[in-house]
PDB file of C-alpha atoms in Angstrom:
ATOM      1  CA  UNK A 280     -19.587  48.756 -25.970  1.00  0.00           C
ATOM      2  CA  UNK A 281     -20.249  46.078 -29.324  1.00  0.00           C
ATOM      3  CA  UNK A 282     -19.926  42.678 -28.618  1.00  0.00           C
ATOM      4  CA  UNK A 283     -16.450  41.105 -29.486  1.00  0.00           C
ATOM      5  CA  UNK A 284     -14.340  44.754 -28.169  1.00  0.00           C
ATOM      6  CA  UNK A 285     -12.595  44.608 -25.438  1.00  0.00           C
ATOM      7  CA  UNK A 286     -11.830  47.434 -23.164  1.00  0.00           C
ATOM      8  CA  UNK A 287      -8.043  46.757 -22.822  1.00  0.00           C
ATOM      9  CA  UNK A 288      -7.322  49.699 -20.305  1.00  0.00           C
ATOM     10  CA  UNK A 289     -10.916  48.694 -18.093  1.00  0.00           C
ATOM     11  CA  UNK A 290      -9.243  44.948 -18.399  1.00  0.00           C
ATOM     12  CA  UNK A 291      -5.745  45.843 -17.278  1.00  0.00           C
ATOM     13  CA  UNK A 292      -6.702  47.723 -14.344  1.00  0.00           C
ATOM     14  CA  UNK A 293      -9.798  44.972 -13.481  1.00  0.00           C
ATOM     15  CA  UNK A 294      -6.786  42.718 -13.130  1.00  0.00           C
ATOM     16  CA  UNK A 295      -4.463  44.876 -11.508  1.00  0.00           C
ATOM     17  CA  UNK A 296      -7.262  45.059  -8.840  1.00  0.00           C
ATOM     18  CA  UNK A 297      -7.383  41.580  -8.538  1.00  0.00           C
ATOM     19  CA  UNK A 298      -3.765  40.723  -8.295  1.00  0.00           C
ATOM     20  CA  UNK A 299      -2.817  43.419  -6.260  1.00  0.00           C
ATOM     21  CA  UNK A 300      -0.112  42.702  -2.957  1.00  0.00           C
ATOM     22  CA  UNK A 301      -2.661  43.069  -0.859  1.00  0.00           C
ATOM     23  CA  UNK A 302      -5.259  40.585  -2.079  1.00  0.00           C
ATOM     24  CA  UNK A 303      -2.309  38.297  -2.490  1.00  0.00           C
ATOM     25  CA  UNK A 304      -1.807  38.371   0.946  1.00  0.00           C
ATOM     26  CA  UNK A 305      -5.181  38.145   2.214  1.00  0.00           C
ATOM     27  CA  UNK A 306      -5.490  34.353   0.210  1.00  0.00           C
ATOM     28  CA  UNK A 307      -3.964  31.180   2.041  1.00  0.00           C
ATOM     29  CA  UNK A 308      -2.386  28.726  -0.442  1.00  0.00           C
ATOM     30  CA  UNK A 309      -1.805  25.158  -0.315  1.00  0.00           C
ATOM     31  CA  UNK A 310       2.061  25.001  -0.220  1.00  0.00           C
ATOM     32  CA  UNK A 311       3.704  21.730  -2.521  1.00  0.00           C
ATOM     33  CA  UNK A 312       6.111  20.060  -0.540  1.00  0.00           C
ATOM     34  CA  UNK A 313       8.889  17.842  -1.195  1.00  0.00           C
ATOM     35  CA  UNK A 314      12.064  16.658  -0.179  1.00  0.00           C
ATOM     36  CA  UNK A 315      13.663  19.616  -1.912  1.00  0.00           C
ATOM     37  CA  UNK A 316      12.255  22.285  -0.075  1.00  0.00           C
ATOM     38  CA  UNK A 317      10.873  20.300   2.977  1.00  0.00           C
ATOM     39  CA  UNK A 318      13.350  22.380   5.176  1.00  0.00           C
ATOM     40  CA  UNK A 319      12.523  25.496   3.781  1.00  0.00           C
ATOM     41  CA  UNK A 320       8.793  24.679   4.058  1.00  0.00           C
ATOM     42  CA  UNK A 321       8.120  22.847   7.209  1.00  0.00           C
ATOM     43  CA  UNK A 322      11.461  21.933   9.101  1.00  0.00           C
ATOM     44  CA  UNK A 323      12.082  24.820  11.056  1.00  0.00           C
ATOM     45  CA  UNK A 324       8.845  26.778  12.119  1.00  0.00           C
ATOM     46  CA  UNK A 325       6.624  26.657  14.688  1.00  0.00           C
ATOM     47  CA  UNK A 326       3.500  26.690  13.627  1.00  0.00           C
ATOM     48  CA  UNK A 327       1.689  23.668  13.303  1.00  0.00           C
ATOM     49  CA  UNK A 328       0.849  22.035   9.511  1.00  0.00           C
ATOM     50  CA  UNK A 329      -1.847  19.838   8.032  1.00  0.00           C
ATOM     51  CA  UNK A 330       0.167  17.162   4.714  1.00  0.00           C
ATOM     52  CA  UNK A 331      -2.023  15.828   2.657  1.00  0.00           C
ATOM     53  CA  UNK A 332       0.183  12.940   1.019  1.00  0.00           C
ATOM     54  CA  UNK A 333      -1.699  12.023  -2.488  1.00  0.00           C
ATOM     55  CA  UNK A 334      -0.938  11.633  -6.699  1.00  0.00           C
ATOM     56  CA  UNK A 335      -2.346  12.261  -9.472  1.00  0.00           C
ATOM     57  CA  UNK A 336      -4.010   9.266 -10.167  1.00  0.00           C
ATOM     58  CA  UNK A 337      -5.849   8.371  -6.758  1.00  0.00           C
ATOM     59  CA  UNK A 338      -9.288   9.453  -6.725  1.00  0.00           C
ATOM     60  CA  UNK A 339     -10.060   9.461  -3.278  1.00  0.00           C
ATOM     61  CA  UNK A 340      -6.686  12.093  -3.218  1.00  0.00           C
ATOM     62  CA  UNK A 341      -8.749  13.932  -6.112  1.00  0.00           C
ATOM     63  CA  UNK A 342     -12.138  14.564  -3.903  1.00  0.00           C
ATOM     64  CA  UNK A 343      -9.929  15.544  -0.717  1.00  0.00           C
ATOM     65  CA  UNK A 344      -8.646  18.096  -2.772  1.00  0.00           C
ATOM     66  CA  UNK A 345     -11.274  20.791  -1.836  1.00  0.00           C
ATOM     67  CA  UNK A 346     -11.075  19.907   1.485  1.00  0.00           C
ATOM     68  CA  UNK A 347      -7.499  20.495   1.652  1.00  0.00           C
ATOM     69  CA  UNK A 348      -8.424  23.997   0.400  1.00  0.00           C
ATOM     70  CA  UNK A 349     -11.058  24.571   2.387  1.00  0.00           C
ATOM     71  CA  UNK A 350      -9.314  24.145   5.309  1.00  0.00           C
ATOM     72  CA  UNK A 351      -6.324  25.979   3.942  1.00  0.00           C
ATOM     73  CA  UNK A 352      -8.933  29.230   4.158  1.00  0.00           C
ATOM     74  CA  UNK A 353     -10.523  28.433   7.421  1.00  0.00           C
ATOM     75  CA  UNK A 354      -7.550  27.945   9.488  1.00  0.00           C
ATOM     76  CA  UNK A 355      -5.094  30.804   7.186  1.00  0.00           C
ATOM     77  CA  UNK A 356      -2.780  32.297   8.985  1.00  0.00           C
ATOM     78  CA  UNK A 357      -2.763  29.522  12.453  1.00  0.00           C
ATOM     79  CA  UNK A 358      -1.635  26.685  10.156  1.00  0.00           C
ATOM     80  CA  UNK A 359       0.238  25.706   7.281  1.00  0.00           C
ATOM     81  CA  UNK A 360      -1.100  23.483   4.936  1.00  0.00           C
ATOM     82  CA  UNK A 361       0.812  21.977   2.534  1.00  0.00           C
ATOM     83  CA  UNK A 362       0.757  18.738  -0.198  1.00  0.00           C
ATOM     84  CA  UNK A 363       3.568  16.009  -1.087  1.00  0.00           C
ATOM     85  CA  UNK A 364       3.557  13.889  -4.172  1.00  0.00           C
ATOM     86  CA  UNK A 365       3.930  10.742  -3.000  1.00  0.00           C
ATOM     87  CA  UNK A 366       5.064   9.173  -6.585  1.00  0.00           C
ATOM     88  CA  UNK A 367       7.700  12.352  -6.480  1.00  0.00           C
ATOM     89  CA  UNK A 368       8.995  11.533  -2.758  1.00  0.00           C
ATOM     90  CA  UNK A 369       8.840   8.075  -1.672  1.00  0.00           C
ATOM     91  CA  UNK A 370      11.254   8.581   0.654  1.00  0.00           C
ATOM     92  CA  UNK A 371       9.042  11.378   2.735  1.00  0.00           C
ATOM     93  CA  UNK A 372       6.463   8.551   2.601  1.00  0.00           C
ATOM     94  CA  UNK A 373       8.785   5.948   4.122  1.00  0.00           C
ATOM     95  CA  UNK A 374      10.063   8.445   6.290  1.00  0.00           C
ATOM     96  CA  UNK A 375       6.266   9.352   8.186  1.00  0.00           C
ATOM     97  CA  UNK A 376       5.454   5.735   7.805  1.00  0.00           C
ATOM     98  CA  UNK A 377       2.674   6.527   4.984  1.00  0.00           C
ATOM     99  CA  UNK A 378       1.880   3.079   2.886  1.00  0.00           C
ATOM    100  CA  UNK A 379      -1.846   4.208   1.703  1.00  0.00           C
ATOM    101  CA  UNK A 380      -3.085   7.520  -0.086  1.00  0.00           C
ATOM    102  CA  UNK A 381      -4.314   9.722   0.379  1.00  0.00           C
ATOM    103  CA  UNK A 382      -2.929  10.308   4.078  1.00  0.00           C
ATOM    104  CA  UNK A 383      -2.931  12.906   6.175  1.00  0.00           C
ATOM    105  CA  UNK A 384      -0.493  13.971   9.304  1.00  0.00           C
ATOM    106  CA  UNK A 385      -1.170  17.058  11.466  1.00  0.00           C
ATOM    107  CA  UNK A 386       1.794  18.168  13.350  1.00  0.00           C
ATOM    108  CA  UNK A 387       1.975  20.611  16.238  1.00  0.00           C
ATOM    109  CA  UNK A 388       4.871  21.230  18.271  1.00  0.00           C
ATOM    110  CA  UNK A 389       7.280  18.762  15.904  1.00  0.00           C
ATOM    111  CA  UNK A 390       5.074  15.885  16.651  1.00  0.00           C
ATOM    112  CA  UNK A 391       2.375  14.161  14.922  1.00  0.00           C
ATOM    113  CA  UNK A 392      -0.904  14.562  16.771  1.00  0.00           C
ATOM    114  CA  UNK A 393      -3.355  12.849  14.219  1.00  0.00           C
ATOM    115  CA  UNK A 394      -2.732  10.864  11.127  1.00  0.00           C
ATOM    116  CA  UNK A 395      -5.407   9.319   8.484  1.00  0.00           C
ATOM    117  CA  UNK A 396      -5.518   6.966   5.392  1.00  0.00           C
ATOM    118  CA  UNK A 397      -7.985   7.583   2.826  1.00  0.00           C
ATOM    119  CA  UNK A 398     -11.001  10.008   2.454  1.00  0.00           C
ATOM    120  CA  UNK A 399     -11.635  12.296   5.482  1.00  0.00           C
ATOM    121  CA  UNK A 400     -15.000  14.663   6.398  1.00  0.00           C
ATOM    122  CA  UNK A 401     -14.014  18.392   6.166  1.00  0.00           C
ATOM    123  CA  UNK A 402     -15.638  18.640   9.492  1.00  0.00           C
ATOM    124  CA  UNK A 403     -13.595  15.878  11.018  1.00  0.00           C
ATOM    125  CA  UNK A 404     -10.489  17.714  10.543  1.00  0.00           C
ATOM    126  CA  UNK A 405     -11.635  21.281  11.219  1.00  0.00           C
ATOM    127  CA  UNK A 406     -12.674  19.068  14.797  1.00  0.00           C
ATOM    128  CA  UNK A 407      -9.202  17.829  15.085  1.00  0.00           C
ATOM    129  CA  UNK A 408      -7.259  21.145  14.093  1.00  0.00           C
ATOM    130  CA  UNK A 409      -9.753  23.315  16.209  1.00  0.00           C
ATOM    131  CA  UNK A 410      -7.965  21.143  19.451  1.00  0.00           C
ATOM    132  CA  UNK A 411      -4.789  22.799  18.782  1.00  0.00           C
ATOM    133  CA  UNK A 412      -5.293  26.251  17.250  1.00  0.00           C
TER     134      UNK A 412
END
């Protein structure tokens, strides 16, 4: 095929592939929180969930990012992870007692078994969630 044509049907179907149920499935998201679907989300299930609390503008809530993905794909399917705005929902903040970002609460069982300020290792959390999954 010349450079510059595109196979439209090869492309179509390459993406089809791709986005199909099943792989959709298979992949573990980071859910966004916040107040208006907190209940939905988080308030009445039972299995336990990582928040990362951060905004756009905090770069320490920028490199915990990947992490927060990371461990979305290690621990899919035993935990829910999930990230609140905190410039969005202030009142979720005051509510878990958050005052610094980026924090982080894991909850098992309704109740908050660890909870950091700032940066956190990858493997320190994987650590902490491997106690309870």
């Amino acid at each position: 095929m010349p450079l510059g044509r595109l196979d439209y049907k090869q492309s179509y179907k390459t993406i089809k592939t791709i986005l199909s149920p099943i792989n959709l499935n298979q992949l573990q998201m980071v859910v966004e929180v916040s107040q208006s679907n907190w209940d939905e989300e988080l308030e009445n299930i039972d299995t336990p969930f990582l928040i990362s609390f951060w905004a756009g503008w905090c770069g320490p809530c920028q490199a915990l990012n990947p992490v927060i993905e990371d461990l979305s794909e290690i621990f899919a399917h035993k935990i829910k992870v999930c990230r609140l705005n905190a410039d969005h929902d202030p009142a979720l903040c005051d509510a878990f007692g958050v005052k610094k970002i980026p924090a982080l609460l894991f909850v098992v069982d309704k109740k908050i078994v660890a909870q950091y300020e700032g940066f956190v290792s990858k493997e320190e959390l994987e650590d902490e969630i491997r106690q309870y999954v």
